[in-house]
Short mmCIF file of C-alpha atoms in Angstrom, two decimals:
data_model
loop_
_atom_site.label_atom_id
_atom_site.label_comp_id
_atom_site.label_asym_id
_atom_site.label_seq_id
_atom_site.Cartn_x
_atom_site.Cartn_y
_atom_site.Cartn_z
CA UNK A 247 0.00 0.00 0.00
CA UNK A 248 2.81 2.37 0.92
CA UNK A 249 4.66 1.50 -2.26
CA UNK A 250 1.63 2.35 -4.37
CA UNK A 251 1.13 5.67 -2.56
CA UNK A 252 4.81 6.46 -2.98
CA UNK A 253 4.59 5.63 -6.68
CA UNK A 254 1.55 7.90 -7.11
CA UNK A 255 3.30 10.79 -5.37
CA UNK A 256 6.37 10.30 -7.53
CA UNK A 257 4.27 10.20 -10.69
CA UNK A 258 2.49 13.43 -9.68
CA UNK A 259 5.80 15.15 -8.90
CA UNK A 260 7.28 14.11 -12.22
CA UNK A 261 4.11 15.08 -14.04
CA UNK A 262 4.41 18.52 -12.44
CA UNK A 263 7.99 18.78 -13.73
CA UNK A 264 6.77 18.01 -17.26
CA UNK A 265 4.05 20.64 -16.97
CA UNK A 266 6.61 23.16 -15.75
CA UNK A 267 8.91 22.32 -18.68
CA UNK A 268 6.03 22.85 -21.12
CA UNK A 269 5.17 26.22 -19.59
CA UNK A 270 8.83 27.29 -19.65
CA UNK A 271 9.12 26.50 -23.36
CA UNK A 272 5.87 28.23 -24.26
CA UNK A 273 7.00 31.18 -22.16
CA UNK A 274 10.33 31.27 -24.00
CA UNK A 275 8.49 31.39 -27.33
CA UNK A 276 6.40 34.33 -26.13
CA UNK A 277 9.43 36.08 -24.59
CA UNK A 278 11.36 35.94 -27.85
CA UNK A 279 8.48 37.53 -29.71
CA UNK A 280 8.15 40.29 -27.12
CA UNK A 281 11.87 41.09 -27.05
CA UNK A 282 12.88 40.80 -30.69
CA UNK A 283 9.76 41.13 -32.86
CA UNK A 284 9.68 44.95 -32.72
CA UNK A 285 13.37 44.99 -33.67
CA UNK A 286 13.24 42.57 -36.59
CA UNK A 287 9.94 44.06 -37.73
CA UNK A 288 11.90 47.17 -38.64
CA UNK A 289 14.42 45.12 -40.63
CA UNK A 290 17.18 45.44 -38.02
CA UNK A 291 19.28 42.94 -36.10
CA UNK A 292 21.06 42.96 -32.76
CA UNK A 293 24.46 41.52 -31.84
CA UNK A 294 24.62 40.23 -28.28
CA UNK A 295 27.71 39.49 -26.17
CA UNK A 296 28.27 36.32 -24.18
CA UNK A 297 27.86 37.86 -20.76
CA UNK A 298 28.96 34.77 -18.83
CA UNK A 299 31.65 33.36 -21.14
CA UNK A 300 33.18 36.15 -23.23
CA UNK A 301 31.61 39.42 -22.10
CA UNK A 302 33.57 41.55 -24.59
CA UNK A 303 32.86 39.48 -27.68
CA UNK A 304 29.67 39.24 -29.70
CA UNK A 305 28.57 35.61 -29.63
CA UNK A 306 24.86 35.82 -30.44
CA UNK A 307 22.88 37.63 -33.10
CA UNK A 308 19.14 38.29 -33.05
CA UNK A 309 17.65 38.60 -36.53
CA UNK A 310 14.43 37.55 -38.20
CA UNK A 311 15.66 34.07 -39.16
CA UNK A 312 16.87 33.35 -35.62
CA UNK A 313 13.60 34.63 -34.17
CA UNK A 314 11.49 32.49 -36.51
CA UNK A 315 13.39 29.31 -35.71
CA UNK A 316 13.84 30.00 -31.99
CA UNK A 317 10.18 30.83 -31.39
CA UNK A 318 8.98 27.88 -33.51
CA UNK A 319 11.30 25.47 -31.70
CA UNK A 320 10.23 26.57 -28.20
CA UNK A 321 6.56 26.51 -29.23
CA UNK A 322 6.81 23.04 -30.79
CA UNK A 323 8.70 21.56 -27.83
CA UNK A 324 6.19 23.07 -25.41
CA UNK A 325 3.31 21.47 -27.31
CA UNK A 326 5.21 18.19 -27.43
CA UNK A 327 5.67 18.12 -23.66
CA UNK A 328 2.01 18.95 -23.13
CA UNK A 329 1.12 15.99 -25.35
CA UNK A 330 3.01 13.48 -23.20
CA UNK A 331 0.87 11.21 -21.05
CA UNK A 332 0.92 12.21 -17.42
CA UNK A 333 1.89 8.79 -16.12
CA UNK A 334 4.73 8.60 -18.61
CA UNK A 335 6.72 10.80 -16.22
CA UNK A 336 7.60 7.68 -14.25
CA UNK A 337 10.00 6.75 -17.05
CA UNK A 338 12.35 9.64 -16.27
CA UNK A 339 12.76 11.47 -12.99
CA UNK A 340 14.62 14.28 -14.68
CA UNK A 341 12.45 14.57 -17.78
CA UNK A 342 11.61 18.23 -17.23
CA UNK A 343 15.26 19.21 -16.70
CA UNK A 344 16.47 17.30 -19.75
CA UNK A 345 13.81 18.87 -21.96
CA UNK A 346 14.70 22.37 -20.77
CA UNK A 347 18.37 21.56 -21.40
CA UNK A 348 17.51 20.52 -24.93
CA UNK A 349 15.52 23.70 -25.48
CA UNK A 350 18.23 26.04 -24.17
CA UNK A 351 20.79 24.32 -26.40
CA UNK A 352 18.64 24.81 -29.48
CA UNK A 353 18.01 28.47 -28.61
CA UNK A 354 21.78 28.92 -28.44
CA UNK A 355 21.95 27.40 -31.91
CA UNK A 356 19.17 29.68 -33.16
CA UNK A 357 20.87 32.92 -32.08
CA UNK A 358 24.52 31.85 -32.44
CA UNK A 359 26.79 34.31 -34.19
CA UNK A 360 30.02 32.56 -33.27
CA UNK A 361 30.56 29.06 -34.77
CA UNK A 362 31.66 27.70 -31.41
CA UNK A 363 28.43 28.89 -29.78
CA UNK A 364 26.45 27.04 -32.45
CA UNK A 365 28.49 23.85 -32.08
CA UNK A 366 28.36 23.82 -28.27
CA UNK A 367 24.65 24.65 -28.33
CA UNK A 368 23.95 21.64 -30.50
CA UNK A 369 26.02 19.46 -28.17
CA UNK A 370 23.94 20.67 -25.21
CA UNK A 371 20.74 19.96 -27.14
CA UNK A 372 22.00 16.46 -27.95
CA UNK A 373 22.83 15.88 -24.28
CA UNK A 374 19.31 16.89 -23.28
CA UNK A 375 17.82 14.61 -25.93
CA UNK A 376 19.98 11.69 -24.81
CA UNK A 377 19.07 12.20 -21.14
CA UNK A 378 15.36 12.30 -21.99
CA UNK A 379 15.61 9.09 -24.05
CA UNK A 380 17.60 7.10 -21.47
CA UNK A 381 14.46 5.21 -20.26
CA UNK A 382 14.18 3.44 -23.63
CA UNK A 383 17.91 2.67 -23.83
CA UNK A 384 19.51 -0.29 -22.12
CA UNK A 385 23.03 -1.66 -21.78
CA UNK A 386 25.52 -0.62 -24.41
CA UNK A 387 22.86 1.08 -26.50
CA UNK A 388 22.57 3.80 -23.85
CA UNK A 389 26.20 4.82 -24.28
CA UNK A 390 26.25 4.11 -28.01
CA UNK A 391 23.44 6.61 -28.50
CA UNK A 392 25.36 9.28 -26.56
CA UNK A 393 28.52 8.63 -28.56
CA UNK A 394 26.65 8.67 -31.87
CA UNK A 395 25.00 12.01 -31.05
CA UNK A 396 28.45 13.45 -30.38
CA UNK A 397 30.03 11.93 -33.49
CA UNK A 398 27.35 13.47 -35.72
CA UNK A 399 28.87 16.89 -35.12
CA UNK A 400 32.48 15.94 -35.90
CA UNK A 401 32.42 17.20 -39.53
CA UNK A 402 31.19 20.56 -38.25
CA UNK A 403 33.86 20.56 -35.55
CA UNK A 404 36.55 19.75 -38.13
CA UNK A 405 35.75 22.68 -40.44
CA UNK A 406 35.59 25.00 -37.43
CA UNK A 407 39.02 23.86 -36.21
CA UNK A 408 40.43 24.34 -39.71
CA UNK A 409 39.23 27.95 -39.68
CA UNK A 410 36.87 27.48 -42.65
CA UNK A 411 33.77 28.70 -40.79
CA UNK A 412 33.50 32.44 -40.23
CA UNK A 413 30.97 34.13 -37.89
CA UNK A 414 27.35 33.80 -38.97
CA UNK A 415 26.82 37.48 -39.72
CA UNK A 416 26.75 39.53 -42.94
CA UNK A 417 30.08 41.20 -43.79
CA UNK A 418 30.30 44.85 -42.82
CA UNK A 419 32.19 45.93 -45.95
CA UNK A 420 33.26 44.35 -49.20
CA UNK A 421 31.64 41.70 -51.34
CA UNK A 422 30.26 38.46 -49.94
CA UNK A 423 32.61 35.52 -50.49
CA UNK A 424 31.07 32.10 -51.11
CA UNK A 425 31.58 29.30 -48.61
CA UNK A 426 34.26 26.72 -49.47
CA UNK A 427 32.97 23.48 -50.93
CA UNK A 428 34.30 21.60 -47.88
CA UNK A 429 31.94 23.59 -45.65
CA UNK A 430 28.96 22.79 -47.89
CA UNK A 431 29.82 19.09 -47.80
CA UNK A 432 30.36 19.09 -44.02
CA UNK A 433 27.12 20.95 -43.30
CA UNK A 434 25.08 18.73 -45.63
CA UNK A 435 26.52 15.53 -44.15
CA UNK A 436 25.86 16.69 -40.59
CA UNK A 437 22.24 17.57 -41.36
CA UNK A 438 21.48 14.26 -43.09
CA UNK A 439 23.25 12.28 -40.37
CA UNK A 440 21.21 13.96 -37.64
CA UNK A 441 17.96 13.37 -39.50
CA UNK A 442 18.79 9.70 -40.07
CA UNK A 443 19.74 9.32 -36.39
CA UNK A 444 16.06 9.73 -35.60
CA UNK A 445 15.28 6.75 -37.85
CA UNK A 446 17.83 4.65 -35.98
CA UNK A 447 16.34 5.78 -32.66
CA UNK A 448 12.84 4.85 -33.79
CA UNK A 449 13.62 1.55 -35.47
CA UNK A 450 16.75 0.20 -33.76
CA UNK A 451 15.58 0.33 -30.16
CA UNK A 452 13.27 -2.59 -29.28
CA UNK A 453 11.64 -0.80 -26.34
CA UNK A 454 10.90 2.21 -28.49
CA UNK A 455 8.16 0.45 -30.44
CA UNK A 456 6.57 -0.91 -27.27
CA UNK A 457 6.53 2.15 -25.04
CA UNK A 458 8.28 5.12 -26.61
CA UNK A 459 6.66 7.90 -24.62
CA UNK A 460 9.13 10.51 -25.89
CA UNK A 461 8.83 9.43 -29.51
CA UNK A 462 8.45 12.93 -30.89
CA UNK A 463 11.76 14.25 -29.49
CA UNK A 464 14.05 12.61 -32.11
CA UNK A 465 11.64 13.87 -34.76
CA UNK A 466 11.99 17.45 -33.54
CA UNK A 467 15.76 17.04 -33.44
CA UNK A 468 15.79 15.75 -37.04
CA UNK A 469 13.49 18.44 -38.48
CA UNK A 470 15.54 21.18 -36.80
CA UNK A 471 18.83 19.91 -38.30
CA UNK A 472 18.57 21.85 -41.63
CA UNK A 473 18.79 25.10 -39.68
CA UNK A 474 22.57 24.63 -39.78
CA UNK A 475 22.50 25.14 -43.56
CA UNK A 476 20.15 28.10 -43.22
CA UNK A 477 22.43 29.72 -40.65
CA UNK A 478 25.36 29.53 -43.06
CA UNK A 479 23.43 31.60 -45.62
CA UNK A 480 23.31 34.50 -43.16
CA UNK A 481 27.04 35.01 -43.75
CA UNK A 482 27.63 33.94 -47.36
CA UNK A 483 26.12 31.99 -50.29
CA UNK A 484 27.27 28.69 -51.81
CA UNK A 485 29.17 28.64 -55.06
CA UNK A 486 27.94 26.62 -58.04
CA UNK A 487 29.65 23.45 -56.83
CA UNK A 488 28.27 23.92 -53.32
CA UNK A 489 24.74 24.29 -54.68
CA UNK A 490 25.15 21.08 -56.67
CA UNK A 491 26.59 19.20 -53.66
CA UNK A 492 23.75 20.20 -51.32
CA UNK A 493 21.12 19.45 -53.97
CA UNK A 494 22.68 16.02 -54.49
CA UNK A 495 22.92 15.28 -50.76
CA UNK A 496 19.35 16.42 -50.26
CA UNK A 497 18.12 14.20 -53.08
CA UNK A 498 19.96 11.22 -51.59
CA UNK A 499 18.34 12.02 -48.24
CA UNK A 500 14.89 12.15 -49.85
CA UNK A 501 15.38 8.72 -51.44
CA UNK A 502 16.73 7.29 -48.19
CA UNK A 503 13.86 8.68 -46.13
CA UNK A 504 11.28 7.35 -48.58
CA UNK A 505 12.94 3.92 -48.46
CA UNK A 506 12.78 3.91 -44.65
CA UNK A 507 9.14 5.03 -44.65
CA UNK A 508 8.05 2.39 -47.17
CA UNK A 509 9.88 -0.53 -45.58
CA UNK A 510 8.88 0.04 -41.95
CA UNK A 511 5.67 0.36 -39.99
CA UNK A 512 4.42 2.52 -37.16
CA UNK A 513 7.06 4.83 -35.71
CA UNK A 514 9.52 3.65 -38.36
CA UNK A 515 7.31 5.13 -41.07
CA UNK A 516 7.08 8.39 -39.15
CA UNK A 517 10.89 8.43 -38.87
CA UNK A 518 11.16 8.10 -42.65
CA UNK A 519 8.71 10.97 -43.14
CA UNK A 520 10.70 13.20 -40.77
CA UNK A 521 14.02 12.35 -42.46
CA UNK A 522 12.52 13.12 -45.88
CA UNK A 523 11.20 16.50 -44.72
CA UNK A 524 14.68 17.40 -43.43
CA UNK A 525 16.22 16.38 -46.76
CA UNK A 526 13.69 18.51 -48.66
CA UNK A 527 14.76 21.49 -46.55
CA UNK A 528 18.41 20.78 -47.39
CA UNK A 529 17.53 20.91 -51.10
CA UNK A 530 15.78 24.25 -50.64
CA UNK A 531 18.62 25.85 -48.68
CA UNK A 532 21.11 24.45 -51.17
CA UNK A 533 19.33 26.09 -54.10
CA UNK A 534 18.74 29.30 -52.14
CA UNK A 535 21.63 31.39 -53.60
CA UNK A 536 20.18 30.88 -57.06
CA UNK A 537 16.52 31.17 -56.17
CA UNK A 538 14.79 33.19 -53.47
CA UNK A 539 11.75 30.95 -53.71
CA UNK A 540 13.76 27.89 -52.72
CA UNK A 541 15.03 29.64 -49.57
CA UNK A 542 11.52 30.66 -48.57
CA UNK A 543 10.17 27.17 -49.23
CA UNK A 544 12.92 25.52 -47.15
CA UNK A 545 12.13 27.75 -44.17
CA UNK A 546 8.45 26.93 -44.55
CA UNK A 547 9.01 23.16 -44.66
CA UNK A 548 11.33 23.22 -41.64
CA UNK A 549 8.99 25.28 -39.45
CA UNK A 550 5.89 23.36 -40.56
CA UNK A 551 7.72 20.11 -39.84
CA UNK A 552 8.38 21.19 -36.25
CA UNK A 553 4.68 21.86 -35.66
CA UNK A 554 3.66 18.66 -37.48
CA UNK A 555 5.87 16.51 -35.26
CA UNK A 556 4.39 18.25 -32.21
CA UNK A 557 0.91 17.35 -33.46
CA UNK A 558 1.57 13.62 -33.78
CA UNK A 559 -0.39 11.48 -31.28
CA UNK A 560 2.37 9.61 -29.42
CA UNK A 561 -0.03 7.37 -27.52
CA UNK A 562 -1.41 6.06 -30.80
CA UNK A 563 1.85 4.17 -31.29
CA UNK A 564 1.31 1.78 -28.40
CA UNK A 565 0.39 -1.79 -29.27
CA UNK A 566 -0.31 -3.33 -25.86
CA UNK A 567 -4.02 -2.44 -25.81
CA UNK A 568 -7.00 -4.68 -26.34
CA UNK A 569 -9.52 -3.57 -28.99
CA UNK A 570 -12.33 -3.54 -26.43
CA UNK A 571 -10.49 -0.83 -24.47
CA UNK A 572 -9.69 1.42 -27.39
CA UNK A 573 -11.14 3.87 -29.82
CA UNK A 574 -9.72 5.60 -32.87
CA UNK A 575 -7.36 8.49 -32.21
CA UNK A 576 -8.16 11.82 -33.80
CA UNK A 577 -4.50 12.23 -34.68
CA UNK A 578 -4.67 9.07 -36.75
CA UNK A 579 -7.28 10.63 -38.98
CA UNK A 580 -5.44 13.89 -39.63
CA UNK A 581 -1.74 12.89 -39.63
CA UNK A 582 -1.55 12.65 -43.42
CA UNK A 583 -3.78 15.61 -44.35
CA UNK A 584 -2.11 18.09 -42.00
CA UNK A 585 1.29 17.07 -43.38
CA UNK A 586 0.07 17.68 -46.90
CA UNK A 587 -1.63 20.96 -46.00
CA UNK A 588 0.87 22.41 -43.57
CA UNK A 589 4.01 22.13 -45.71
CA UNK A 590 2.58 21.94 -49.23
CA UNK A 591 3.24 25.62 -49.97
CA UNK A 592 6.87 25.22 -48.91
CA UNK A 593 7.42 22.24 -51.21
CA UNK A 594 5.70 24.15 -54.01
CA UNK A 595 8.07 27.10 -53.51
CA UNK A 596 11.13 24.82 -53.58
CA UNK A 597 9.85 23.26 -56.80
CA UNK A 598 9.46 26.67 -58.41
CA UNK A 599 12.93 27.63 -57.22
CA UNK A 600 14.41 24.43 -58.65
CA UNK A 601 12.91 25.30 -62.03
CA UNK A 602 14.48 28.77 -61.86
CA UNK A 603 18.00 27.36 -61.40
CA UNK A 604 17.57 24.61 -64.02
CA UNK A 605 17.16 21.73 -61.54
CA UNK A 606 14.08 20.41 -63.28
CA UNK A 607 14.52 16.84 -62.05
CA UNK A 608 14.19 17.95 -58.43
CA UNK A 609 11.09 19.96 -59.30
CA UNK A 610 9.59 16.91 -61.00
CA UNK A 611 9.99 14.59 -58.01
CA UNK A 612 9.30 16.88 -55.03
CA UNK A 613 5.52 17.22 -55.24
CA UNK A 614 4.82 13.50 -55.97
CA UNK A 615 7.23 12.52 -53.19
CA UNK A 616 5.48 14.85 -50.77
CA UNK A 617 2.07 13.42 -51.65
CA UNK A 618 3.51 9.95 -51.01
CA UNK A 619 4.76 11.15 -47.61
CA UNK A 620 1.25 12.26 -46.70
CA UNK A 621 -0.12 8.81 -47.58
CA UNK A 622 2.62 7.13 -45.56
CA UNK A 623 1.88 9.35 -42.57
CA UNK A 624 -1.77 8.40 -42.81
CA UNK A 625 -0.97 4.70 -43.07
CA UNK A 626 1.46 4.77 -40.15
CA UNK A 627 -1.01 6.15 -37.64
CA UNK A 628 -4.43 5.10 -38.89
CA UNK A 629 -4.43 2.08 -41.17
CA UNK A 630 -2.09 0.03 -38.99
CA UNK A 631 -2.80 -1.67 -35.69
CA UNK A 632 -1.14 1.25 -33.88
CA UNK A 633 -4.06 3.57 -34.42
CA UNK A 634 -5.92 3.14 -31.16
CA UNK A 635 -5.71 4.56 -27.67
CA UNK A 636 -7.77 3.99 -24.50
CA UNK A 637 -11.10 5.76 -24.76
CA UNK A 638 -10.44 7.50 -21.44
CA UNK A 639 -7.34 9.16 -22.96
CA UNK A 640 -8.61 9.83 -26.48
CA UNK A 641 -10.58 12.97 -25.64
CA UNK A 642 -7.73 14.47 -23.63
CA UNK A 643 -5.27 13.68 -26.41
CA UNK A 644 -7.47 15.13 -29.13
CA UNK A 645 -7.80 18.43 -27.28
CA UNK A 646 -4.00 18.72 -27.14
CA UNK A 647 -3.74 18.25 -30.89
CA UNK A 648 -6.17 21.02 -31.82
CA UNK A 649 -3.74 23.93 -31.41
CA UNK A 650 -0.91 22.69 -33.69
CA UNK A 651 -3.45 21.39 -36.21
CA UNK A 652 -5.15 24.80 -36.22
CA UNK A 653 -1.79 26.51 -36.89
CA UNK A 654 -1.00 24.22 -39.83
CA UNK A 655 -4.50 24.54 -41.27
CA UNK A 656 -4.37 28.33 -41.03
CA UNK A 657 -0.98 28.37 -42.77
CA UNK A 658 -2.38 26.16 -45.54
CA UNK A 659 -5.51 28.23 -46.16
CA UNK A 660 -3.83 31.62 -45.77
CA UNK A 661 -0.24 31.13 -46.98
CA UNK A 662 -0.05 34.87 -47.55
CA UNK A 663 0.29 35.41 -43.81
CA UNK A 664 3.28 33.07 -43.51
CA UNK A 665 4.90 34.54 -46.63
CA UNK A 666 4.57 38.15 -45.42
CA UNK A 667 5.14 37.72 -41.68
CA UNK A 668 7.76 34.95 -41.59
CA UNK A 669 9.34 34.17 -44.96
CA UNK A 670 10.15 37.67 -46.18
CA UNK A 671 11.89 38.81 -42.97
CA UNK A 672 13.73 35.48 -42.64
CA UNK A 673 15.02 35.57 -46.22
CA UNK A 674 16.13 39.20 -45.78
CA UNK A 675 18.38 38.08 -42.90
CA UNK A 676 20.42 35.95 -45.32
CA UNK A 677 23.34 37.78 -46.91
CA UNK A 678 23.76 34.93 -49.38
CA UNK A 679 20.21 35.38 -50.67
CA UNK A 680 18.63 38.48 -52.20
CA UNK A 681 15.33 40.07 -51.22
CA UNK A 682 12.19 38.04 -51.83
CA UNK A 683 10.65 40.01 -54.69
CA UNK A 684 9.37 37.38 -57.10
CA UNK A 685 6.76 36.11 -54.62
CA UNK A 686 3.51 38.05 -54.42
CA UNK A 687 0.58 37.41 -52.10
CA UNK A 688 -3.04 38.26 -52.87
CA UNK A 689 -5.85 38.05 -50.35
CA UNK A 690 -8.39 36.32 -52.54
CA UNK A 691 -6.02 34.02 -54.41
CA UNK A 692 -3.00 32.88 -52.44
CA UNK A 693 0.59 33.05 -53.66
CA UNK A 694 1.81 34.15 -57.08
CA UNK A 695 5.27 33.88 -58.64
CA UNK A 696 5.97 36.70 -61.09
CA UNK A 697 8.87 37.18 -63.46
CA UNK A 698 10.71 40.46 -64.05
CA UNK A 699 8.33 41.09 -66.95
CA UNK A 700 5.40 40.93 -64.48
CA UNK A 701 4.26 37.63 -65.95
CA UNK A 702 2.57 35.17 -63.64
CA UNK A 703 4.64 31.98 -63.85
CA UNK A 704 2.83 29.91 -61.21
CA UNK A 705 0.15 30.31 -58.57
CA UNK A 706 -0.97 28.50 -55.43
CA UNK A 707 -4.66 29.46 -55.05
CA UNK A 708 -4.93 28.23 -51.48
CA UNK A 709 -7.38 30.86 -50.22
CA UNK A 710 -9.61 30.60 -53.27
CA UNK A 711 -9.61 26.81 -53.09
CA UNK A 712 -10.49 26.85 -49.39
CA UNK A 713 -13.34 29.28 -50.03
CA UNK A 714 -14.62 27.16 -52.92
CA UNK A 715 -14.51 23.98 -50.81
CA UNK A 716 -16.34 25.73 -47.97
CA UNK A 717 -19.08 27.00 -50.30
CA UNK A 718 -19.38 23.56 -51.86
CA UNK A 719 -19.83 21.95 -48.45
CA UNK A 720 -22.48 24.52 -47.54
CA UNK A 721 -24.34 23.92 -50.81
CA UNK A 722 -24.19 20.13 -50.40
CA UNK A 723 -25.42 20.38 -46.82
CA UNK A 724 -28.51 22.37 -47.75
CA UNK A 725 -29.19 20.22 -50.81
CA UNK A 726 -29.10 17.18 -48.55
CA UNK A 727 -31.52 18.84 -46.13
CA UNK A 728 -33.85 19.76 -49.02
CA UNK A 729 -33.71 16.23 -50.44
CA UNK A 730 -34.55 14.70 -47.06
CA UNK A 731 -37.44 17.12 -46.68
CA UNK A 732 -38.88 16.28 -50.10
CA UNK A 733 -38.43 12.51 -49.77
CA UNK A 734 -39.86 12.28 -46.26
CA UNK A 735 -43.23 10.51 -46.25
CA UNK A 736 -46.22 12.22 -44.63
CA UNK A 737 -47.19 10.80 -41.20
CA UNK A 738 -50.53 9.51 -42.47
CA UNK A 739 -48.91 7.31 -45.13
CA UNK A 740 -46.38 5.76 -42.81
CA UNK A 741 -46.87 2.00 -42.45
#
């Protein structure tokens, strides 16, 4: 009896730590907007010193790109922690601390101006991720996972030690020099390795498939990895060889992620989807110096991927439930559609950018591949045996999914808001990319891509399509009501 009471008290205490971690992350997202949004809204940036480490040297830089990623990361991690089951806190006594450690590391990455600050921030984020995932590791795998997370950053560490990586800030005077090809290769390899690490974490750990209560954390880590390539564009562009290398690495990552998604089930399929989204972002950031649209699309896919991972129903992945005790999870119904809606505009922009820089093959495969990802995401969480959760938990879980789903749906129906409020300022923060002028937003249509001759080359009529679908549903509803009224038999003729 005492043991059970002690276990309940411990579970409540740990649940409180998770709630506190969620509130801290959501508060960090709001704090960043309050502090830096007025500044970046005026097109300015702010260099910040490292008060505790090097007080007389600028280590951090607040600009629109850093604000977009930092706020999105804290918001997504906060929603992820809120989505964890309350009794899952028994699996880690220090879950709240490890999650905050992971968040602070990623915020250091987001605002890093000095390469060492970015590298050390990612190491801290990896340490927090590893500490949070320790309950599903056992034996040598526990230490192998820590070592592998550290090894993933070695190419980045090597180019920093060789002096090839300059501060992530636009040059004050003179022309912008392109990054060396070795830096492009190192950055691309690091991003793909970190995204594929999530697949290994999902598939290679036996306990993960049975009770992986922190299943979304590797997904967040993988989707955030392309920010390294975006951060490099703040200082300088890629040369022609660097663009080709990143486009090639991204294409290889897309094929690898699709292969993982098609040949696995459950969380393995989700891991493949996440790895493919990261690779698509690498393609967009690689083509960014030649096309503004590709840069904007890559930012869109990365940020939408963070929110999509936060919206996944983790409890739907458990398999130790009897059908009599379960009901369908709401997240299982919407996993595929919200993926297709939330990031479709970003993939469309990357495709248009690929056409501008004569990478037609990439443009030809991106949209079909993304549609396939949406189907895989639907299959992984709804059509398989992993789709169900206890009926007592389903309502609580569905309520936690409404906020991220609402964000993705709003971004899909009104892509003009994301393009004007997020993409334009973020692209302007990149010295290696010009101003976003070819993209035009119209309230009643959606997004338009215009040439220098003011010719409309492509359009994404998201708002008009949403309005047409809404009107069609209204018309069908009233036609159905009218048909039922006309076909209803009078009471006197009823048998």
